[in-house]
Amino acid sequence: MNMIDSTAYKEEFTEHYEGSPVWEIGKPQAPFMEIADAVQGPILDVGCGTGSLALFFAEKGHAVTGIDIVDAAIERAREKAAGKKLDVTFLVKDVFTLIDSDWRFPSIIDCGLFHVFANDDLKWQRHYVKALEHVIEPNGTLYLMAAKDKPEGSAALSGYSLDALQNAFAEGWEFESIKEFVAEVRLNISPETAMRRAAPEWTTWFAVIKRKGLADGS
Ligand SMILES: C[S@@+](CC[C@H](N)C(=O)[O-])C[C@H]1O[C@@H](n2cnc3c(N)ncnc32)[C@H](O)[C@@H]1O
C-alpha cells in the first residue's frame, strides 16, 4: 500500500509548470536518444512532464505510458500527443502509487524524477525504488537520468554522489552502465528560476540499471 504523501511535491511542481521549467527543452536529453534503439517497449515514463521523451519513444513505434503528478503537465502532454496524432497514455499519477498497481513494463524511463528525492531523508528514494520494483518485469531495464552531486551555490537543487546512486539500487538491481552527462537546460532564466544562475551546468548521471530476474532464474 502507498504510504507516501506527495502533496508538497505536487504543489511545488504545479508552481513550476505555471512558468517555463528549466528542464523543458522540448526534446529528449541526448543519452536517451543514443540508447533509443536498445529500449524495449512497452515503456513507462515516470515523471514524464509535458511528454517530450514519451512522445519521442512513441514516434519510434513503442507503446508508452507517461505519468506525472501535475495536472497541467499531463494536459500539455496530451495536447502535444494529439498534435502529433500519437496514441500515448498520459495519466496524472503519483509515482509512489505504482506500489498498488498491476501494471508491468519491461522498460522504465526516468528523466529527472528520481533526483527530486535526493535529500537526506532516504524514505523517498526507498519508496520510489520499491514502487518501480513493483511494476518492472524481471530482467527489465530502468533508464535513469538524475542530477549528480549538489550543484555548487544552489539551495534548491540537489543530486546524488556515485555511492548514493549505487546504494539506492544495491539490492536486486545491476548497473549495466553509468556515465556523467551535462544535461541541457532552458536558457531563458526568469527571476523565479534564479537558482540557475548559480548552477548554469546541470551535471547528471545517466544510468542503465537492470532489474534482476526472479529467484527461480527466470
Ligand atoms: C525535473 S522534472 C522532469 C520532467 C520530464 N521528465 C522532463 O524531462 O522534461 C520532474 C518531474 O517529476 C514530476 N513529479 C514530481 N514528483 C512526482 C511524483 N511523486 N510522481 C510523479 N511525478 C512527479 C514533476 O511534476 C516533474 O514533471
PDB file of N, CA and C in Angstrom, residues 37-122:
ATOM      1  N   ASP A  37      17.513   2.781 -29.590  1.00  0.00           N
ATOM      2  CA  ASP A  37      17.272   1.538 -30.335  1.00  0.00           C
ATOM      3  C   ASP A  37      17.342   0.307 -29.443  1.00  0.00           C
ATOM      4  N   ALA A  38      17.946   0.448 -28.261  1.00  0.00           N
ATOM      5  CA  ALA A  38      18.065  -0.706 -27.358  1.00  0.00           C
ATOM      6  C   ALA A  38      16.854  -0.842 -26.440  1.00  0.00           C
ATOM      7  N   VAL A  39      16.007   0.160 -26.430  1.00  0.00           N
ATOM      8  CA  VAL A  39      14.898   0.150 -25.466  1.00  0.00           C
ATOM      9  C   VAL A  39      13.743  -0.701 -25.992  1.00  0.00           C
ATOM     10  N   GLN A  40      13.302  -1.582 -25.105  1.00  0.00           N
ATOM     11  CA  GLN A  40      12.216  -2.493 -25.469  1.00  0.00           C
ATOM     12  C   GLN A  40      10.893  -1.948 -24.920  1.00  0.00           C
ATOM     13  N   GLY A  41       9.853  -1.936 -25.726  1.00  0.00           N
ATOM     14  CA  GLY A  41       8.549  -1.491 -25.247  1.00  0.00           C
ATOM     15  C   GLY A  41       7.751  -2.647 -24.700  1.00  0.00           C
ATOM     16  N   PRO A  42       6.603  -2.388 -24.105  1.00  0.00           N
ATOM     17  CA  PRO A  42       6.049  -1.090 -23.733  1.00  0.00           C
ATOM     18  C   PRO A  42       6.905  -0.372 -22.678  1.00  0.00           C
ATOM     19  N   ILE A  43       6.778   0.936 -22.674  1.00  0.00           N
ATOM     20  CA  ILE A  43       7.641   1.779 -21.842  1.00  0.00           C
ATOM     21  C   ILE A  43       6.782   2.588 -20.874  1.00  0.00           C
ATOM     22  N   LEU A  44       7.266   2.684 -19.632  1.00  0.00           N
ATOM     23  CA  LEU A  44       6.642   3.568 -18.648  1.00  0.00           C
ATOM     24  C   LEU A  44       7.574   4.746 -18.406  1.00  0.00           C
ATOM     25  N   ASP A  45       7.091   5.969 -18.607  1.00  0.00           N
ATOM     26  CA  ASP A  45       7.875   7.183 -18.341  1.00  0.00           C
ATOM     27  C   ASP A  45       7.378   7.773 -17.029  1.00  0.00           C
ATOM     28  N   VAL A  46       8.218   7.718 -15.994  1.00  0.00           N
ATOM     29  CA  VAL A  46       7.799   8.235 -14.682  1.00  0.00           C
ATOM     30  C   VAL A  46       8.254   9.690 -14.541  1.00  0.00           C
ATOM     31  N   GLY A  47       7.331  10.553 -14.112  1.00  0.00           N
ATOM     32  CA  GLY A  47       7.624  11.990 -14.049  1.00  0.00           C
ATOM     33  C   GLY A  47       7.824  12.524 -15.452  1.00  0.00           C
ATOM     34  N   CYS A  48       6.862  12.229 -16.313  1.00  0.00           N
ATOM     35  CA  CYS A  48       7.023  12.489 -17.766  1.00  0.00           C
ATOM     36  C   CYS A  48       6.945  13.955 -18.126  1.00  0.00           C
ATOM     37  N   GLY A  49       6.512  14.816 -17.196  1.00  0.00           N
ATOM     38  CA  GLY A  49       6.383  16.232 -17.526  1.00  0.00           C
ATOM     39  C   GLY A  49       5.408  16.426 -18.681  1.00  0.00           C
ATOM     40  N   THR A  50       5.779  17.265 -19.645  1.00  0.00           N
ATOM     41  CA  THR A  50       4.873  17.519 -20.768  1.00  0.00           C
ATOM     42  C   THR A  50       5.104  16.552 -21.915  1.00  0.00           C
ATOM     43  N   GLY A  51       5.874  15.504 -21.662  1.00  0.00           N
ATOM     44  CA  GLY A  51       5.836  14.341 -22.548  1.00  0.00           C
ATOM     45  C   GLY A  51       6.833  14.260 -23.696  1.00  0.00           C
ATOM     46  N   SER A  52       7.830  15.138 -23.756  1.00  0.00           N
ATOM     47  CA  SER A  52       8.752  15.101 -24.910  1.00  0.00           C
ATOM     48  C   SER A  52       9.407  13.736 -25.086  1.00  0.00           C
ATOM     49  N   LEU A  53       9.844  13.158 -23.964  1.00  0.00           N
ATOM     50  CA  LEU A  53      10.559  11.872 -24.052  1.00  0.00           C
ATOM     51  C   LEU A  53       9.592  10.739 -24.415  1.00  0.00           C
ATOM     52  N   ALA A  54       8.435  10.745 -23.782  1.00  0.00           N
ATOM     53  CA  ALA A  54       7.431   9.716 -24.092  1.00  0.00           C
ATOM     54  C   ALA A  54       7.033   9.781 -25.567  1.00  0.00           C
ATOM     55  N   LEU A  55       6.861  10.984 -26.081  1.00  0.00           N
ATOM     56  CA  LEU A  55       6.455  11.143 -27.489  1.00  0.00           C
ATOM     57  C   LEU A  55       7.570  10.694 -28.433  1.00  0.00           C
ATOM     58  N   PHE A  56       8.797  10.947 -28.035  1.00  0.00           N
ATOM     59  CA  PHE A  56       9.945  10.500 -28.843  1.00  0.00           C
ATOM     60  C   PHE A  56       9.891   8.971 -29.009  1.00  0.00           C
ATOM     61  N   PHE A  57       9.634   8.263 -27.903  1.00  0.00           N
ATOM     62  CA  PHE A  57       9.592   6.794 -27.998  1.00  0.00           C
ATOM     63  C   PHE A  57       8.322   6.319 -28.714  1.00  0.00           C
ATOM     64  N   ALA A  58       7.244   7.058 -28.549  1.00  0.00           N
ATOM     65  CA  ALA A  58       6.015   6.697 -29.279  1.00  0.00           C
ATOM     66  C   ALA A  58       6.235   6.853 -30.783  1.00  0.00           C
ATOM     67  N   GLU A  59       6.977   7.886 -31.161  1.00  0.00           N
ATOM     68  CA  GLU A  59       7.264   8.091 -32.596  1.00  0.00           C
ATOM     69  C   GLU A  59       8.091   6.940 -33.153  1.00  0.00           C
ATOM     70  N   LYS A  60       8.815   6.271 -32.271  1.00  0.00           N
ATOM     71  CA  LYS A  60       9.596   5.112 -32.706  1.00  0.00           C
ATOM     72  C   LYS A  60       8.748   3.841 -32.759  1.00  0.00           C
ATOM     73  N   GLY A  61       7.477   3.977 -32.448  1.00  0.00           N
ATOM     74  CA  GLY A  61       6.571   2.839 -32.583  1.00  0.00           C
ATOM     75  C   GLY A  61       6.281   2.093 -31.294  1.00  0.00           C
ATOM     76  N   HIS A  62       6.782   2.605 -30.159  1.00  0.00           N
ATOM     77  CA  HIS A  62       6.552   1.916 -28.892  1.00  0.00           C
ATOM     78  C   HIS A  62       5.217   2.322 -28.261  1.00  0.00           C
ATOM     79  N   ALA A  63       4.642   1.386 -27.523  1.00  0.00           N
ATOM     80  CA  ALA A  63       3.518   1.727 -26.653  1.00  0.00           C
ATOM     81  C   ALA A  63       4.113   2.406 -25.424  1.00  0.00           C
ATOM     82  N   VAL A  64       3.630   3.608 -25.105  1.00  0.00           N
ATOM     83  CA  VAL A  64       4.217   4.368 -23.996  1.00  0.00           C
ATOM     84  C   VAL A  64       3.120   4.864 -23.060  1.00  0.00           C
ATOM     85  N   THR A  65       3.384   4.720 -21.765  1.00  0.00           N
ATOM     86  CA  THR A  65       2.527   5.311 -20.742  1.00  0.00           C
ATOM     87  C   THR A  65       3.366   6.335 -19.993  1.00  0.00           C
ATOM     88  N   GLY A  66       2.883   7.563 -19.893  1.00  0.00           N
ATOM     89  CA  GLY A  66       3.594   8.594 -19.143  1.00  0.00           C
ATOM     90  C   GLY A  66       2.774   9.014 -17.946  1.00  0.00           C
ATOM     91  N   ILE A  67       3.429   9.079 -16.785  1.00  0.00           N
ATOM     92  CA  ILE A  67       2.713   9.542 -15.584  1.00  0.00           C
ATOM     93  C   ILE A  67       3.428  10.752 -14.993  1.00  0.00           C
ATOM     94  N   ASP A  68       2.638  11.659 -14.465  1.00  0.00           N
ATOM     95  CA  ASP A  68       3.197  12.820 -13.762  1.00  0.00           C
ATOM     96  C   ASP A  68       2.185  13.257 -12.719  1.00  0.00           C
ATOM     97  N   ILE A  69       2.700  13.853 -11.661  1.00  0.00           N
ATOM     98  CA  ILE A  69       1.826  14.244 -10.556  1.00  0.00           C
ATOM     99  C   ILE A  69       1.105  15.568 -10.837  1.00  0.00           C
ATOM    100  N   VAL A  70       1.556  16.309 -11.844  1.00  0.00           N
ATOM    101  CA  VAL A  70       0.996  17.643 -12.104  1.00  0.00           C
ATOM    102  C   VAL A  70      -0.024  17.613 -13.253  1.00  0.00           C
ATOM    103  N   ASP A  71      -1.223  18.045 -12.961  1.00  0.00           N
ATOM    104  CA  ASP A  71      -2.303  18.044 -13.963  1.00  0.00           C
ATOM    105  C   ASP A  71      -1.921  18.834 -15.212  1.00  0.00           C
ATOM    106  N   ALA A  72      -1.348  20.045 -15.016  1.00  0.00           N
ATOM    107  CA  ALA A  72      -1.043  20.913 -16.165  1.00  0.00           C
ATOM    108  C   ALA A  72      -0.017  20.260 -17.084  1.00  0.00           C
ATOM    109  N   ALA A  73       0.922  19.549 -16.502  1.00  0.00           N
ATOM    110  CA  ALA A  73       1.941  18.879 -17.319  1.00  0.00           C
ATOM    111  C   ALA A  73       1.295  17.805 -18.185  1.00  0.00           C
ATOM    112  N   ILE A  74       0.393  17.041 -17.585  1.00  0.00           N
ATOM    113  CA  ILE A  74      -0.271  15.960 -18.333  1.00  0.00           C
ATOM    114  C   ILE A  74      -1.210  16.544 -19.393  1.00  0.00           C
ATOM    115  N   GLU A  75      -1.867  17.638 -19.054  1.00  0.00           N
ATOM    116  CA  GLU A  75      -2.721  18.279 -20.085  1.00  0.00           C
ATOM    117  C   GLU A  75      -1.885  18.672 -21.294  1.00  0.00           C
ATOM    118  N   ARG A  76      -0.714  19.285 -21.039  1.00  0.00           N
ATOM    119  CA  ARG A  76       0.140  19.706 -22.156  1.00  0.00           C
ATOM    120  C   ARG A  76       0.650  18.493 -22.937  1.00  0.00           C
ATOM    121  N   ALA A  77       0.963  17.438 -22.203  1.00  0.00           N
ATOM    122  CA  ALA A  77       1.458  16.217 -22.871  1.00  0.00           C
ATOM    123  C   ALA A  77       0.375  15.649 -23.795  1.00  0.00           C
ATOM    124  N   ARG A  78      -0.859  15.655 -23.307  1.00  0.00           N
ATOM    125  CA  ARG A  78      -1.962  15.127 -24.141  1.00  0.00           C
ATOM    126  C   ARG A  78      -2.163  15.997 -25.375  1.00  0.00           C
ATOM    127  N   GLU A  79      -2.042  17.315 -25.200  1.00  0.00           N
ATOM    128  CA  GLU A  79      -2.189  18.215 -26.359  1.00  0.00           C
ATOM    129  C   GLU A  79      -1.089  17.949 -27.381  1.00  0.00           C
ATOM    130  N   LYS A  80       0.133  17.759 -26.877  1.00  0.00           N
ATOM    131  CA  LYS A  80       1.255  17.502 -27.790  1.00  0.00           C
ATOM    132  C   LYS A  80       1.038  16.187 -28.542  1.00  0.00           C
ATOM    133  N   ALA A  81       0.539  15.173 -27.829  1.00  0.00           N
ATOM    134  CA  ALA A  81       0.280  13.872 -28.470  1.00  0.00           C
ATOM    135  C   ALA A  81      -0.801  14.023 -29.539  1.00  0.00           C
ATOM    136  N   ALA A  82      -1.847  14.784 -29.213  1.00  0.00           N
ATOM    137  CA  ALA A  82      -2.931  14.976 -30.184  1.00  0.00           C
ATOM    138  C   ALA A  82      -2.397  15.709 -31.408  1.00  0.00           C
ATOM    139  N   GLY A  83      -1.560  16.726 -31.179  1.00  0.00           N
ATOM    140  CA  GLY A  83      -0.980  17.491 -32.282  1.00  0.00           C
ATOM    141  C   GLY A  83      -0.145  16.619 -33.209  1.00  0.00           C
ATOM    142  N   LYS A  84       0.494  15.621 -32.633  1.00  0.00           N
ATOM    143  CA  LYS A  84       1.339  14.732 -33.439  1.00  0.00           C
ATOM    144  C   LYS A  84       0.567  13.480 -33.880  1.00  0.00           C
ATOM    145  N   LYS A  85      -0.700  13.419 -33.503  1.00  0.00           N
ATOM    146  CA  LYS A  85      -1.539  12.254 -33.810  1.00  0.00           C
ATOM    147  C   LYS A  85      -0.891  10.963 -33.300  1.00  0.00           C
ATOM    148  N   LEU A  86      -0.391  11.043 -32.084  1.00  0.00           N
ATOM    149  CA  LEU A  86       0.232   9.861 -31.479  1.00  0.00           C
ATOM    150  C   LEU A  86      -0.642   9.362 -30.331  1.00  0.00           C
ATOM    151  N   ASP A  87      -0.741   8.056 -30.240  1.00  0.00           N
ATOM    152  CA  ASP A  87      -1.571   7.447 -29.211  1.00  0.00           C
ATOM    153  C   ASP A  87      -0.695   7.085 -28.009  1.00  0.00           C
ATOM    154  N   VAL A  88      -0.597   8.006 -27.062  1.00  0.00           N
ATOM    155  CA  VAL A  88       0.204   7.777 -25.856  1.00  0.00           C
ATOM    156  C   VAL A  88      -0.724   7.922 -24.656  1.00  0.00           C
ATOM    157  N   THR A  89      -0.565   7.041 -23.672  1.00  0.00           N
ATOM    158  CA  THR A  89      -1.381   7.148 -22.466  1.00  0.00           C
ATOM    159  C   THR A  89      -0.683   8.083 -21.490  1.00  0.00           C
ATOM    160  N   PHE A  90      -1.276   9.242 -21.239  1.00  0.00           N
ATOM    161  CA  PHE A  90      -0.728  10.181 -20.244  1.00  0.00           C
ATOM    162  C   PHE A  90      -1.700  10.268 -19.077  1.00  0.00           C
ATOM    163  N   LEU A  91      -1.202  10.015 -17.889  1.00  0.00           N
ATOM    164  CA  LEU A  91      -2.070   9.990 -16.707  1.00  0.00           C
ATOM    165  C   LEU A  91      -1.495  10.834 -15.575  1.00  0.00           C
ATOM    166  N   VAL A  92      -2.380  11.535 -14.879  1.00  0.00           N
ATOM    167  CA  VAL A  92      -1.966  12.199 -13.645  1.00  0.00           C
ATOM    168  C   VAL A  92      -1.861  11.108 -12.590  1.00  0.00           C
ATOM    169  N   LYS A  93      -0.654  10.835 -12.170  1.00  0.00           N
ATOM    170  CA  LYS A  93      -0.462   9.723 -11.232  1.00  0.00           C
ATOM    171  C   LYS A  93       0.837   9.939 -10.457  1.00  0.00           C
ATOM    172  N   ASP A  94       0.759   9.709  -9.184  1.00  0.00           N
ATOM    173  CA  ASP A  94       1.916   9.812  -8.296  1.00  0.00           C
ATOM    174  C   ASP A  94       2.752   8.536  -8.444  1.00  0.00           C
ATOM    175  N   VAL A  95       4.063   8.684  -8.632  1.00  0.00           N
ATOM    176  CA  VAL A  95       4.917   7.508  -8.828  1.00  0.00           C
ATOM    177  C   VAL A  95       4.794   6.519  -7.668  1.00  0.00           C
ATOM    178  N   PHE A  96       4.557   7.021  -6.456  1.00  0.00           N
ATOM    179  CA  PHE A  96       4.514   6.121  -5.297  1.00  0.00           C
ATOM    180  C   PHE A  96       3.284   5.200  -5.319  1.00  0.00           C
ATOM    181  N   THR A  97       2.248   5.599  -6.070  1.00  0.00           N
ATOM    182  CA  THR A  97       1.049   4.754  -6.142  1.00  0.00           C
ATOM    183  C   THR A  97       1.269   3.534  -7.042  1.00  0.00           C
ATOM    184  N   LEU A  98       2.409   3.500  -7.723  1.00  0.00           N
ATOM    185  CA  LEU A  98       2.695   2.315  -8.549  1.00  0.00           C
ATOM    186  C   LEU A  98       2.810   1.066  -7.689  1.00  0.00           C
ATOM    187  N   ILE A  99       3.055   1.253  -6.416  1.00  0.00           N
ATOM    188  CA  ILE A  99       3.183   0.113  -5.499  1.00  0.00           C
ATOM    189  C   ILE A  99       1.857  -0.667  -5.420  1.00  0.00           C
ATOM    190  N   ASP A 100       0.762   0.001  -5.759  1.00  0.00           N
ATOM    191  CA  ASP A 100      -0.557  -0.649  -5.721  1.00  0.00           C
ATOM    192  C   ASP A 100      -1.061  -1.024  -7.114  1.00  0.00           C
ATOM    193  N   SER A 101      -0.184  -0.936  -8.099  1.00  0.00           N
ATOM    194  CA  SER A 101      -0.618  -1.104  -9.487  1.00  0.00           C
ATOM    195  C   SER A 101      -0.404  -2.537  -9.975  1.00  0.00           C
ATOM    196  N   ASP A 102      -1.248  -2.950 -10.935  1.00  0.00           N
ATOM    197  CA  ASP A 102      -0.985  -4.263 -11.558  1.00  0.00           C
ATOM    198  C   ASP A 102      -0.321  -4.099 -12.935  1.00  0.00           C
ATOM    199  N   TRP A 103       0.185  -2.908 -13.220  1.00  0.00           N
ATOM    200  CA  TRP A 103       0.945  -2.697 -14.452  1.00  0.00           C
ATOM    201  C   TRP A 103       2.260  -3.474 -14.384  1.00  0.00           C
ATOM    202  N   ARG A 104       2.760  -3.863 -15.548  1.00  0.00           N
ATOM    203  CA  ARG A 104       4.107  -4.435 -15.650  1.00  0.00           C
ATOM    204  C   ARG A 104       4.730  -3.923 -16.942  1.00  0.00           C
ATOM    205  N   PHE A 105       5.974  -3.462 -16.859  1.00  0.00           N
ATOM    206  CA  PHE A 105       6.672  -2.922 -18.031  1.00  0.00           C
ATOM    207  C   PHE A 105       8.078  -3.512 -18.119  1.00  0.00           C
ATOM    208  N   PRO A 106       8.533  -3.829 -19.334  1.00  0.00           N
ATOM    209  CA  PRO A 106       9.924  -4.278 -19.480  1.00  0.00           C
ATOM    210  C   PRO A 106      10.915  -3.118 -19.407  1.00  0.00           C
ATOM    211  N   SER A 107      10.429  -1.890 -19.668  1.00  0.00           N
ATOM    212  CA  SER A 107      11.328  -0.728 -19.640  1.00  0.00           C
ATOM    213  C   SER A 107      10.658   0.442 -18.921  1.00  0.00           C
ATOM    214  N   ILE A 108      11.469   1.082 -18.077  1.00  0.00           N
ATOM    215  CA  ILE A 108      11.011   2.308 -17.417  1.00  0.00           C
ATOM    216  C   ILE A 108      12.034   3.395 -17.730  1.00  0.00           C
ATOM    217  N   ILE A 109      11.555   4.590 -18.051  1.00  0.00           N
ATOM    218  CA  ILE A 109      12.451   5.715 -18.280  1.00  0.00           C
ATOM    219  C   ILE A 109      12.152   6.800 -17.252  1.00  0.00           C
ATOM    220  N   ASP A 110      13.219   7.401 -16.765  1.00  0.00           N
ATOM    221  CA  ASP A 110      13.083   8.471 -15.778  1.00  0.00           C
ATOM    222  C   ASP A 110      14.098   9.557 -16.116  1.00  0.00           C
ATOM    223  N   CYS A 111      13.598  10.671 -16.578  1.00  0.00           N
ATOM    224  CA  CYS A 111      14.477  11.815 -16.850  1.00  0.00           C
ATOM    225  C   CYS A 111      14.163  12.896 -15.815  1.00  0.00           C
ATOM    226  N   GLY A 112      14.821  12.814 -14.670  1.00  0.00           N
ATOM    227  CA  GLY A 112      14.708  13.911 -13.713  1.00  0.00           C
ATOM    228  C   GLY A 112      13.695  13.761 -12.607  1.00  0.00           C
ATOM    229  N   LEU A 113      13.096  12.567 -12.451  1.00  0.00           N
ATOM    230  CA  LEU A 113      12.197  12.396 -11.297  1.00  0.00           C
ATOM    231  C   LEU A 113      12.957  11.885 -10.066  1.00  0.00           C
ATOM    232  N   PHE A 114      13.768  10.847 -10.233  1.00  0.00           N
ATOM    233  CA  PHE A 114      14.429  10.267  -9.046  1.00  0.00           C
ATOM    234  C   PHE A 114      15.251  11.321  -8.303  1.00  0.00           C
ATOM    235  N   HIS A 115      15.858  12.249  -9.046  1.00  0.00           N
ATOM    236  CA  HIS A 115      16.721  13.207  -8.345  1.00  0.00           C
ATOM    237  C   HIS A 115      15.918  14.204  -7.507  1.00  0.00           C
ATOM    238  N   VAL A 116      14.616  14.278  -7.772  1.00  0.00           N
ATOM    239  CA  VAL A 116      13.760  15.103  -6.918  1.00  0.00           C
ATOM    240  C   VAL A 116      13.840  14.591  -5.463  1.00  0.00           C
ATOM    241  N   PHE A 117      14.119  13.305  -5.330  1.00  0.00           N
ATOM    242  CA  PHE A 117      14.124  12.684  -3.994  1.00  0.00           C
ATOM    243  C   PHE A 117      15.530  12.571  -3.405  1.00  0.00           C
ATOM    244  N   ALA A 118      16.471  13.344  -3.972  1.00  0.00           N
ATOM    245  CA  ALA A 118      17.852  13.329  -3.465  1.00  0.00           C
ATOM    246  C   ALA A 118      17.960  14.233  -2.251  1.00  0.00           C
ATOM    247  N   ASN A 119      17.417  13.779  -1.150  1.00  0.00           N
ATOM    248  CA  ASN A 119      17.573  14.549   0.081  1.00  0.00           C
ATOM    249  C   ASN A 119      17.984  13.587   1.204  1.00  0.00           C
ATOM    250  N   ASP A 120      18.192  14.136   2.382  1.00  0.00           N
ATOM    251  CA  ASP A 120      18.748  13.310   3.458  1.00  0.00           C
ATOM    252  C   ASP A 120      17.770  12.269   3.974  1.00  0.00           C
ATOM    253  N   ASP A 121      16.504  12.492   3.748  1.00  0.00           N
ATOM    254  CA  ASP A 121      15.508  11.521   4.201  1.00  0.00           C
ATOM    255  C   ASP A 121      15.368  10.424   3.137  1.00  0.00           C
ATOM    256  N   LEU A 122      16.030   9.296   3.383  1.00  0.00           N
ATOM    257  CA  LEU A 122      16.111   8.236   2.368  1.00  0.00           C
ATOM    258  C   LEU A 122      14.781   7.544   2.108  1.00  0.00           C
TER     259      LEU A 122
END
